[in-house]
Short mmCIF file of C-alpha atoms in Angstrom, two decimals:
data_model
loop_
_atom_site.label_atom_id
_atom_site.label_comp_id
_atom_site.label_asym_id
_atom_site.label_seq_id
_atom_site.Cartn_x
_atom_site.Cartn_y
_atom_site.Cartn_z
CA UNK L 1 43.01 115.71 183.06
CA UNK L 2 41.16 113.53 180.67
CA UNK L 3 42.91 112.22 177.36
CA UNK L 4 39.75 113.52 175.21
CA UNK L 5 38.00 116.90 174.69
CA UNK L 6 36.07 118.43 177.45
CA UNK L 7 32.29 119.22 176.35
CA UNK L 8 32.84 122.99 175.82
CA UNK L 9 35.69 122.31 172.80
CA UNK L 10 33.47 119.68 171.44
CA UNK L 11 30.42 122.06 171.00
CA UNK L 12 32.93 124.68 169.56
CA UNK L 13 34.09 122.49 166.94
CA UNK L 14 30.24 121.62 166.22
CA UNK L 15 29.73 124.93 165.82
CA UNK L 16 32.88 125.61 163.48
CA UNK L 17 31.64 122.60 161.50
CA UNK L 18 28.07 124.19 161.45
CA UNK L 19 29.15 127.54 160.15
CA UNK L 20 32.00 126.06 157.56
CA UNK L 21 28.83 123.80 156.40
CA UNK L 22 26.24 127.17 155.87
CA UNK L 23 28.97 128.79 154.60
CA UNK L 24 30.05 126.57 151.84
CA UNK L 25 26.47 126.26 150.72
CA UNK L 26 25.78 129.95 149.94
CA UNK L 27 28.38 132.05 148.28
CA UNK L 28 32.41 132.20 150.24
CA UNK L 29 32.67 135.58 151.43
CA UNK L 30 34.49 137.32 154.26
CA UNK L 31 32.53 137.83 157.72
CA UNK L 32 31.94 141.66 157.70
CA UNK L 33 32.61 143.51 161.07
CA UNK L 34 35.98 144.04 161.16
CA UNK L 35 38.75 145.67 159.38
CA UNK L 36 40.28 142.90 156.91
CA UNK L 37 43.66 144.14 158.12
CA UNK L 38 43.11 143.02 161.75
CA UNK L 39 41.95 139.74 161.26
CA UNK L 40 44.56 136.98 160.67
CA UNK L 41 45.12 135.99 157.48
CA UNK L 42 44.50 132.52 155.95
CA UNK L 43 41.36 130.90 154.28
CA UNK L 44 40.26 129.22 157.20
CA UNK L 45 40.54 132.18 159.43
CA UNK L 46 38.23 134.08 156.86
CA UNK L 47 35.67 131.22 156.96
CA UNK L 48 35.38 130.87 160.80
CA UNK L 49 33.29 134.11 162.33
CA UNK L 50 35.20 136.49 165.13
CA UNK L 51 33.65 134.64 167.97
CA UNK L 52 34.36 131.18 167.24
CA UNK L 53 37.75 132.40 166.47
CA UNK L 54 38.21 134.40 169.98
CA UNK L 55 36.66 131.05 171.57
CA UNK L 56 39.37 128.87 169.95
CA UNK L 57 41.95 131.09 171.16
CA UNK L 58 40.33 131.16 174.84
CA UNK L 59 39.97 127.64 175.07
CA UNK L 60 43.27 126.26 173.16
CA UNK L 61 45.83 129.11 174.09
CA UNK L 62 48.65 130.07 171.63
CA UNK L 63 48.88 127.16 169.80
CA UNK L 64 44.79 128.29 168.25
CA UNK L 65 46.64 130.20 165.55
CA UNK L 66 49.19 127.92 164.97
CA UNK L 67 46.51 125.10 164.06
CA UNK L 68 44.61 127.07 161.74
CA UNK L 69 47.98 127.61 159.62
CA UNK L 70 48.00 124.06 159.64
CA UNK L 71 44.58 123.69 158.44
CA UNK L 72 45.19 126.60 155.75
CA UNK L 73 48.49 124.10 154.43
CA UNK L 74 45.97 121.40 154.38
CA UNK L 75 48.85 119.36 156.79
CA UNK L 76 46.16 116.38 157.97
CA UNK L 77 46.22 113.34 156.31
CA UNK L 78 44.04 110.30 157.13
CA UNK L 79 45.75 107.18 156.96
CA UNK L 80 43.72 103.92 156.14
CA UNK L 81 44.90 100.26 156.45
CA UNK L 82 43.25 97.29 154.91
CA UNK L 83 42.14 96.54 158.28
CA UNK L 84 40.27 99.33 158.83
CA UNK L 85 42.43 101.01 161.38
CA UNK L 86 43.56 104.68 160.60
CA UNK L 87 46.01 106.90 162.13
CA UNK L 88 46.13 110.56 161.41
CA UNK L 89 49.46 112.40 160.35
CA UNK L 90 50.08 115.87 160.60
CA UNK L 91 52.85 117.62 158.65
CA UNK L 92 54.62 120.27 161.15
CA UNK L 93 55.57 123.39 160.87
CA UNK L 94 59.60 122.21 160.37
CA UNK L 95 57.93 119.81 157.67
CA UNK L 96 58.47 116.73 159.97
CA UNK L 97 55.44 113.94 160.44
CA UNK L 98 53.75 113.55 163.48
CA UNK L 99 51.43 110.36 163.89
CA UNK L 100 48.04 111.15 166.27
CA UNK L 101 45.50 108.70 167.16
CA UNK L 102 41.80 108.25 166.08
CA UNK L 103 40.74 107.82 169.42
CA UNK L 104 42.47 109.77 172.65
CA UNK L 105 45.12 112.59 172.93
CA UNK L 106 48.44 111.73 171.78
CA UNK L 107 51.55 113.66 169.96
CA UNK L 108 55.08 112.53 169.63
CA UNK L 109 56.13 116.47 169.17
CA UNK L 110 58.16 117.93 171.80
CA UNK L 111 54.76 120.64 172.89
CA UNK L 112 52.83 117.61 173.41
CA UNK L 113 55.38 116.34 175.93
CA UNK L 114 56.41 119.57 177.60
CA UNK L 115 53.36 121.22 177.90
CA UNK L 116 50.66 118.89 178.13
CA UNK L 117 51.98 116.54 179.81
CA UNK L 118 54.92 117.38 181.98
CA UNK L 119 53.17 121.40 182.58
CA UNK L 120 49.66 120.80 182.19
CA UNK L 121 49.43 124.06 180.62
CA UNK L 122 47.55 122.83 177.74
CA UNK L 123 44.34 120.80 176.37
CA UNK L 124 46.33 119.59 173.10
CA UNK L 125 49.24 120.91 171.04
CA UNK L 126 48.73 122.88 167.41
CA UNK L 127 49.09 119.15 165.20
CA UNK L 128 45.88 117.39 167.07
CA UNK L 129 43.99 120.74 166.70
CA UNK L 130 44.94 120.84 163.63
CA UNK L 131 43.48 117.19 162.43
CA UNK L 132 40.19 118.74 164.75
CA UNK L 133 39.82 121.54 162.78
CA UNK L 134 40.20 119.57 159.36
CA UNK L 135 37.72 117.19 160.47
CA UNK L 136 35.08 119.83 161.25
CA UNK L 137 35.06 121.60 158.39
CA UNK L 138 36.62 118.41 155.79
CA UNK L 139 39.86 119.08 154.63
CA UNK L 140 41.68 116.16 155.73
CA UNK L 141 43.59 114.40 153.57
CA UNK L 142 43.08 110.65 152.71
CA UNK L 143 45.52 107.98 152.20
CA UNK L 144 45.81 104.03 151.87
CA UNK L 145 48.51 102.29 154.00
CA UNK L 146 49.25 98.78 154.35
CA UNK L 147 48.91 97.05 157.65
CA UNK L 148 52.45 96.66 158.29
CA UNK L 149 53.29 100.10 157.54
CA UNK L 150 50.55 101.33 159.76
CA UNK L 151 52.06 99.16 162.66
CA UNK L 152 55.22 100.86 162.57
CA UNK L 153 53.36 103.76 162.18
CA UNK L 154 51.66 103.44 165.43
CA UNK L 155 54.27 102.23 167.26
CA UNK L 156 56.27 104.74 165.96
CA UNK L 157 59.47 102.72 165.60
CA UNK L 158 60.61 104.21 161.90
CA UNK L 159 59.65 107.36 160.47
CA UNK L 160 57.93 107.34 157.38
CA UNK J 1 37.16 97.96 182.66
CA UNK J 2 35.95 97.44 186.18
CA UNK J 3 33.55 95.00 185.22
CA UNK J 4 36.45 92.14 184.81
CA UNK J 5 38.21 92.85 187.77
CA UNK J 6 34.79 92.86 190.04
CA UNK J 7 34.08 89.33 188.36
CA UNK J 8 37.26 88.61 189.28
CA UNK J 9 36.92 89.90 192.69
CA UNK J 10 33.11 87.54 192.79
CA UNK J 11 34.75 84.45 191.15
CA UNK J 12 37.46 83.97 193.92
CA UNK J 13 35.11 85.26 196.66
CA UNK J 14 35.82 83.10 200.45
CA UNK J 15 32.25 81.29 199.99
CA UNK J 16 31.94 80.30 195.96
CA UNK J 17 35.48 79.53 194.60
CA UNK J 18 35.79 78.95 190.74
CA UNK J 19 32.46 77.86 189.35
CA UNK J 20 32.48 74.71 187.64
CA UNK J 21 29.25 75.64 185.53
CA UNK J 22 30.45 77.91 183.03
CA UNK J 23 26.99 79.07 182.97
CA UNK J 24 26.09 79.17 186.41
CA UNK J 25 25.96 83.36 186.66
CA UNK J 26 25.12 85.73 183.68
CA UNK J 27 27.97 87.94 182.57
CA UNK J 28 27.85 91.65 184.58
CA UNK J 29 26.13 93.79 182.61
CA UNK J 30 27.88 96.13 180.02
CA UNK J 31 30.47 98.60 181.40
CA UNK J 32 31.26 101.78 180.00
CA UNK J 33 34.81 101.49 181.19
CA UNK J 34 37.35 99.93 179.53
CA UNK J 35 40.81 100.58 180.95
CA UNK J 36 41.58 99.77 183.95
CA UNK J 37 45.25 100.19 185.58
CA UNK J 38 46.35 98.21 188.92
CA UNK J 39 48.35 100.08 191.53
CA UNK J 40 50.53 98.31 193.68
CA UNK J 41 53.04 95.74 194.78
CA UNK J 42 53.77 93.47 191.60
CA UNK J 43 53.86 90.12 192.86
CA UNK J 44 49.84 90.60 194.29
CA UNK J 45 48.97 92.60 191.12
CA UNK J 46 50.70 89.93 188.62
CA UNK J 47 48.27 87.35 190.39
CA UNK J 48 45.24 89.26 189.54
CA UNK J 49 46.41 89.77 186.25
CA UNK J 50 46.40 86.41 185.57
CA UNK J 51 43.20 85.90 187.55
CA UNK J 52 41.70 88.32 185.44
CA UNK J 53 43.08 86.09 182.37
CA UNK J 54 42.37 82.75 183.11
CA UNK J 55 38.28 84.40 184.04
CA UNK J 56 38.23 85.99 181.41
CA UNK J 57 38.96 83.12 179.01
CA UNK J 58 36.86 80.47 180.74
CA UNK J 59 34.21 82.07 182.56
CA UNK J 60 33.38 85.05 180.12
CA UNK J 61 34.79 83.51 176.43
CA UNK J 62 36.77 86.27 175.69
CA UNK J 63 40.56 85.86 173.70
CA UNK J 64 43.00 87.29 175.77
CA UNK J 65 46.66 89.03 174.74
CA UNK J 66 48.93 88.78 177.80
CA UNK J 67 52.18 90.69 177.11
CA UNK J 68 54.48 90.41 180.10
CA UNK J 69 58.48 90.73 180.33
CA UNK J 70 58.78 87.70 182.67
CA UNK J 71 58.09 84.37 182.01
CA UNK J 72 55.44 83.20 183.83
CA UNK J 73 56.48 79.93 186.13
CA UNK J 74 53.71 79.55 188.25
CA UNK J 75 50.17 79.94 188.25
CA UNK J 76 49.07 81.23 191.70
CA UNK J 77 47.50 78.98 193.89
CA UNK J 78 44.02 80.20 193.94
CA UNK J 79 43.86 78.57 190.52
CA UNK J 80 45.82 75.60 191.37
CA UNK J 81 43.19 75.03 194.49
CA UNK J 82 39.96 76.91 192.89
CA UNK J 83 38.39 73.54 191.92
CA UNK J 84 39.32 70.43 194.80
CA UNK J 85 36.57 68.67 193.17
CA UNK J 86 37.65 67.71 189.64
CA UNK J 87 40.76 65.36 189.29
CA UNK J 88 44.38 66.58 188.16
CA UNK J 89 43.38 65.34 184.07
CA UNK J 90 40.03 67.19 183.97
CA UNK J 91 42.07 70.17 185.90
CA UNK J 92 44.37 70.17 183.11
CA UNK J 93 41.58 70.12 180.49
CA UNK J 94 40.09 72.95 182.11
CA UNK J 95 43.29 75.18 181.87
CA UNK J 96 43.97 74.11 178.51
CA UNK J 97 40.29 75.12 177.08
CA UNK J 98 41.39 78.30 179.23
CA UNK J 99 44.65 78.88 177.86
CA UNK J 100 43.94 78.24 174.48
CA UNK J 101 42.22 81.74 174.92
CA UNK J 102 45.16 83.34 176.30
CA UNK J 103 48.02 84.04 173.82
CA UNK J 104 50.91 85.10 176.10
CA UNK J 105 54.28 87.48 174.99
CA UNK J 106 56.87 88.42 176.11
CA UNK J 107 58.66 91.73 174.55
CA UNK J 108 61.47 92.66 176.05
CA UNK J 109 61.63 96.18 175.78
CA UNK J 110 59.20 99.10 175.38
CA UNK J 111 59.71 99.18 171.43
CA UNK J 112 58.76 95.77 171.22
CA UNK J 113 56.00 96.05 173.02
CA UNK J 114 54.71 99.05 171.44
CA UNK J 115 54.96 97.52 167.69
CA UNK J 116 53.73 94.41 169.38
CA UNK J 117 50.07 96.30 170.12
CA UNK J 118 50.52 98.35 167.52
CA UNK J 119 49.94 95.24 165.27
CA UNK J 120 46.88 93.68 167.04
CA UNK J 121 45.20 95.15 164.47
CA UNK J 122 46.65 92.93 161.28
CA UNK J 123 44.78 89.56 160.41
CA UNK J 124 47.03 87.26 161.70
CA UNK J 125 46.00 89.10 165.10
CA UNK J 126 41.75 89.10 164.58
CA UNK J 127 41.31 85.91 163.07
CA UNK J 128 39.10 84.19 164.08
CA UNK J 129 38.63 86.36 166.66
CA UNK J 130 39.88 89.31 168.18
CA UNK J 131 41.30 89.94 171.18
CA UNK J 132 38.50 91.11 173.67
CA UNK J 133 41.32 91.89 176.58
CA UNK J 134 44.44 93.29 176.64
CA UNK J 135 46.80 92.83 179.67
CA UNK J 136 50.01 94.36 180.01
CA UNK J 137 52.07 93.53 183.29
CA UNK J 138 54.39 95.54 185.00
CA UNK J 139 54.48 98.98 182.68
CA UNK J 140 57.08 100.09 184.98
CA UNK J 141 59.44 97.47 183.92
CA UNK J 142 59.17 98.62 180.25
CA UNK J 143 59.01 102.32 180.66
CA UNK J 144 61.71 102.64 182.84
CA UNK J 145 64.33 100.78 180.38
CA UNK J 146 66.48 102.58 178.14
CA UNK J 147 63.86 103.83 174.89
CA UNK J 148 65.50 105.39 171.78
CA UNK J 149 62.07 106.94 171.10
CA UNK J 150 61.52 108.97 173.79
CA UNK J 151 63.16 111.28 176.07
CA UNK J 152 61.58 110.74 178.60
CA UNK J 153 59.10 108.51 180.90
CA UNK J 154 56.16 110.30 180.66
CA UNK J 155 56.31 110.98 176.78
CA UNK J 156 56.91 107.31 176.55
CA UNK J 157 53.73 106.12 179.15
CA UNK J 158 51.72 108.44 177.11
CA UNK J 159 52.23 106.96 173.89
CA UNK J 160 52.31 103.87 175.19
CA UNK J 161 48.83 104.30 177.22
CA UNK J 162 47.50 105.98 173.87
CA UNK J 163 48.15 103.49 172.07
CA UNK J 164 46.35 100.78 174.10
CA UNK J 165 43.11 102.90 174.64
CA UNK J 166 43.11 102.90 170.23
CA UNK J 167 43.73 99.56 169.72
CA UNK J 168 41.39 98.46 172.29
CA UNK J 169 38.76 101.38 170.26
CA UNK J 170 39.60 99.84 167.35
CA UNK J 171 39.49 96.12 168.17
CA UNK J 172 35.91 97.19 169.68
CA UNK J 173 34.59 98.57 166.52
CA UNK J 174 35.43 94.93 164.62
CA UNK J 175 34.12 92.50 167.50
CA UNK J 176 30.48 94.67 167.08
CA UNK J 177 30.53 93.62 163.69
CA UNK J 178 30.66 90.06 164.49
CA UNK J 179 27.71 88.10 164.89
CA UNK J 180 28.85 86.57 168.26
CA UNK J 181 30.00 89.71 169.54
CA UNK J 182 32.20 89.59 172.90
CA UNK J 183 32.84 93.80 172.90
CA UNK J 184 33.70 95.72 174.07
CA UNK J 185 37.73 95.18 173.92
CA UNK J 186 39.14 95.80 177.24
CA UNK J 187 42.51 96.74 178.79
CA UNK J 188 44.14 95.81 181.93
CA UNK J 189 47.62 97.50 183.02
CA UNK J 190 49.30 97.23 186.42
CA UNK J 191 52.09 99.82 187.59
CA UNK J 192 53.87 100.12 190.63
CA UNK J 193 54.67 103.46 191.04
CA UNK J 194 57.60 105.23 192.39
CA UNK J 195 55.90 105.90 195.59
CA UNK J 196 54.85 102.04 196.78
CA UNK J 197 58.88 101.43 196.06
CA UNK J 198 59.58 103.88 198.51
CA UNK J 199 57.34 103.01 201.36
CA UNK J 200 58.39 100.11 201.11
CA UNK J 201 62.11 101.28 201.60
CA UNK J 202 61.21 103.65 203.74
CA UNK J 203 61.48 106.59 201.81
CA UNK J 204 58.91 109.17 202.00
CA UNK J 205 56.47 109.23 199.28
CA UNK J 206 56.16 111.36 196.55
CA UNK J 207 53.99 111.88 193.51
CA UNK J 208 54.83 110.02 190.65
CA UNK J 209 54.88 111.62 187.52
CA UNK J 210 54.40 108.75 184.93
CA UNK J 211 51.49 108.10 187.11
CA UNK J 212 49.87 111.26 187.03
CA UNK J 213 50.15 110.26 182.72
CA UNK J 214 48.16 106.96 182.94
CA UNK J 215 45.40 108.54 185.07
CA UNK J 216 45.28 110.59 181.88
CA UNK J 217 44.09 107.69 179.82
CA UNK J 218 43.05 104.63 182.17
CA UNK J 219 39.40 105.29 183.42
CA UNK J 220 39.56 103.25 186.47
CA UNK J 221 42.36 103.01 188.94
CA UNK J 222 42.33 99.66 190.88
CA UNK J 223 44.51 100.65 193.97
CA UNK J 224 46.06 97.45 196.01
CA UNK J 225 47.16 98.60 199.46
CA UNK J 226 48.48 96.44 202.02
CA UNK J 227 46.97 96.12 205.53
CA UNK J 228 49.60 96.04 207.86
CA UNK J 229 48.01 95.81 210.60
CA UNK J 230 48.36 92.41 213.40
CA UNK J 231 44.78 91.46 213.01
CA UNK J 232 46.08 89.86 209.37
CA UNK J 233 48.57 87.72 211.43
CA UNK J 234 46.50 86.73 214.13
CA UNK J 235 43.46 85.45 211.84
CA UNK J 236 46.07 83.16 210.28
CA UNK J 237 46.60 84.82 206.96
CA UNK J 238 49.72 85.88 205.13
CA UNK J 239 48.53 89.14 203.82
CA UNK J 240 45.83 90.92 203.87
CA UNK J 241 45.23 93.95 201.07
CA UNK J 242 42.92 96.75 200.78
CA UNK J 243 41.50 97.16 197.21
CA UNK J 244 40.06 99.87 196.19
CA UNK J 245 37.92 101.01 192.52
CA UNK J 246 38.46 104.70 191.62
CA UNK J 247 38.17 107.13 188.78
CA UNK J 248 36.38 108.71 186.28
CA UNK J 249 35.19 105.48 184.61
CA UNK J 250 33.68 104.51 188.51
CA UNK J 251 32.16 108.06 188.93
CA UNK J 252 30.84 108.04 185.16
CA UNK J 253 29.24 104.64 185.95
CA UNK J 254 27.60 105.93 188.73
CA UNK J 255 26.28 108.76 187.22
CA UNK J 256 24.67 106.21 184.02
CA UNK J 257 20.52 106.72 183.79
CA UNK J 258 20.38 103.12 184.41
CA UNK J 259 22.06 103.06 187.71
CA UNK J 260 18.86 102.48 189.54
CA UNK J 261 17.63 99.16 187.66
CA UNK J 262 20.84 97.48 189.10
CA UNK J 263 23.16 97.84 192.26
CA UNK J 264 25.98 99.58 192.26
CA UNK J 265 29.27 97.94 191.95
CA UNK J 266 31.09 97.74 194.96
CA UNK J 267 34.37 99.92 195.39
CA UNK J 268 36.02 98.83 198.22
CA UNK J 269 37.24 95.12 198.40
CA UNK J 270 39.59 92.62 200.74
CA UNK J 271 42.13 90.33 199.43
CA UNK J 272 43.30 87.76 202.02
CA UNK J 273 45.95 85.43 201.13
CA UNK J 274 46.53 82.38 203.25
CA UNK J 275 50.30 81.01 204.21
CA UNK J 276 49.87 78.47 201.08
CA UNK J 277 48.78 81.34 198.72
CA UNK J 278 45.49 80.58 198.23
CA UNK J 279 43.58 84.29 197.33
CA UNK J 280 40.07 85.10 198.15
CA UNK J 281 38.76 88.47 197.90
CA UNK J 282 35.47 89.65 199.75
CA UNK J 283 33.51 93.04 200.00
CA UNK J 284 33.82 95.77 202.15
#
């Protein structure tokens, strides 16, 4: 199991990021062909057409949904040192921080560690979908950090 | 990340030694790999480490961060004998160019360690230059202590694995923005799992589960495997070790467009080391 996307979730968010981009240049509106009462609710789910939506859910599980209400609560920051090194944090569902990496897979939240990497059950958990997502169709956050604090960041030795 | 261990595996090859000339052989060309973890018994796997190190610094240029939780007495003896030639003084001057490449630390616990590379990327750690290779000895040692952070091993070799691969991404990114550029920044890890501990007690082997985690982020799995058998003994040598290259970062270098304008790197090595612990490696 690699520690970065396989090909098929990186052409899917390509594709969300496509149709966010086409959408956002002519006038928001719903995707017709469906019942607004059977879609899930939440800007993001609106934006992103039925089959991009069923081939989030196919390819990430349970935790598809989840993400998207993370997207919806704009929960990804970007976090920028003076160095140049950035860190993404998520805000969680219980309103605690999680820190993810620029670079590979990683979560300090207890899904991460129980079913990615103990169960192998899953590609990522719902906070690094999450900073996906906002990155494909730019709603992350951005913030300045100093070095130092994006060292204990990182290491994650004190919470922030 | 195979690249430094197979010019590793070259430098201390039976018929050349250490070269003298600095510039006697081009550097291998660029890898796409750029983690590389070493299986096996600790003592052989420290060596290379520091093999690794020490060529690195003086044969390739790069700055080297060596984080380790034991001080290191000794230098093994294929560096001690890789150059009869020169005298003790201009031995000495040779290691010291070498070492002043090689910034060695010593954290003694996984927290330590982690804040340790977490900070690699702060000035005091890029100037004037980056590090271009990362070694970390003995993971076991660290993830298997006590850690407030995490529950549990494999949460703990994740994040710690994770963090590595960024820092090296990261540390990449700023040496291609140099004018002398020495990218990409590698990594180097060795880990003795849970199964060489119990062959060698006997035990039956079993998968290890922190190992199954690295795989997850290490492209290249250098695998040291003792040979056992009495031809080792009756050729004179100490020990004699299988080595072999695998992993994604091997089979994606394999599959490269360029693979035909240069050979393929070999896979399968031999370490012999003699009674006074002199270590030569040669293909298979």
């Amino acid at each position: 199991m690699r520690s970065r996307l396989p090909a098929v979730a990186e052409q899917l968010f390509r594709d969300i990021q496509k149709t966010y981009e086409d959408t956002s240049q002519s006038k928001t509106r719903e995707v017709p062909g469906h019942e607004a009462d059977s879609r899930p609710q939440g800007r993001t789910k609106c934006i992103v057409p039925d089959d991009l939506l069923i081939a989030l859910k196919f390819v990430f599980g349970p935790c598809a949904l989840q993400a998207l209400d993370l997207v919806d609560q704009r929960s990804v920051t970007c976090l920028s040192s003076s160095s140049g090194r950035k860190a993404f944090q998520v805000i969680g569902g219980s309103g605690r921080l999680y820190t993810c990496f620029v670079s590979c897979h990683y979560c300090p939240c207890p899904a991460f560690a129980y079913t990615v990497l103990r169960r192998n059950e899953g590609l990522l958990c719902k906070h690094i979908l999450a900073v996906y997502l906002c990155q494909a169709i730019g709603v992350t956050q951005q913030e300045s950090v100093s070095d130092q604090q994006m060292s204990t960041l990182l290491s994650g030795t004190v919470a922030p | 990340m195979s690249d430094i261990l197979t010019v590793v595996f070259r430098t201390f090859m039976s018929h050349t030694g250490l070269k003298t000339d600095l510039a006697a052989d081009p550097p291998p060309p660029a890898a796409t790999t750029r983690s590389a973890l070493v299986v096996g018994d600790h003592s052989v796997s420290r060596s290379v480490l520091l093999l690794a190190a020490v060529t690195a610094a003086s044969h390739l240029g790069l700055r080297v961060m060596f984080f380790t939780r034991t001080q290191i007495q000794s230098l093994p003896a294929s560096l001690q004998k890789c150059v009869p030639s020169l005298s003790p003084e201009s031995l000495k001057f040779l290691f010291s160019f070498s070492f002043k490449k090689i910034k060695f630390s010593y954290p003694r616990t996984v927290e330590e360690l982690l804040h340790q590379i977490a900070s690699l990327h702060e000035s005091t750690n890029t100037s004037p230059t980056p590090p271009s290779l990362i070694i970390v000895d003995r993971l076991e040692g660290f993830l298997r202590g006590h850690s407030e952070l995490h529950p549990g091993e494999q949460s703990c070799a994740a994040h710690l694995s994770a963090l590595l691969c960024d820092t090296a991404a990261f540390l990449t990114q700023v040496l291609e923005k140099r004018p002398s550029s020495s990218g990409p920044c590698r990594v180097i890890a060795s880990f003795r799992s849970q199964e060489d501990a119990g062959q060698a007690g006997g035990e039956p082997s079993a998968t290890d589960p922190v190992l199954d985690i690295l795989d997850r982020y290490f492209q290249v799995r250098c695998t040291l495997d003792q040979d056992r058998g009495y031809e080792a003994a009756a050729a004179g040598l100490q020990q004699v070790w299988n080595i072999y290259l695998s992993g994604r970062g091997i089979a994606d270098a394999s599959d490269t467009k360029d693979c035909e304008d240069r050979p393929a790197e070999a896979q399968e090595w031999q370490l012999l080391i003699y009674p006074d612990g002199l270590m030569e490696f040669k293909v298979v």
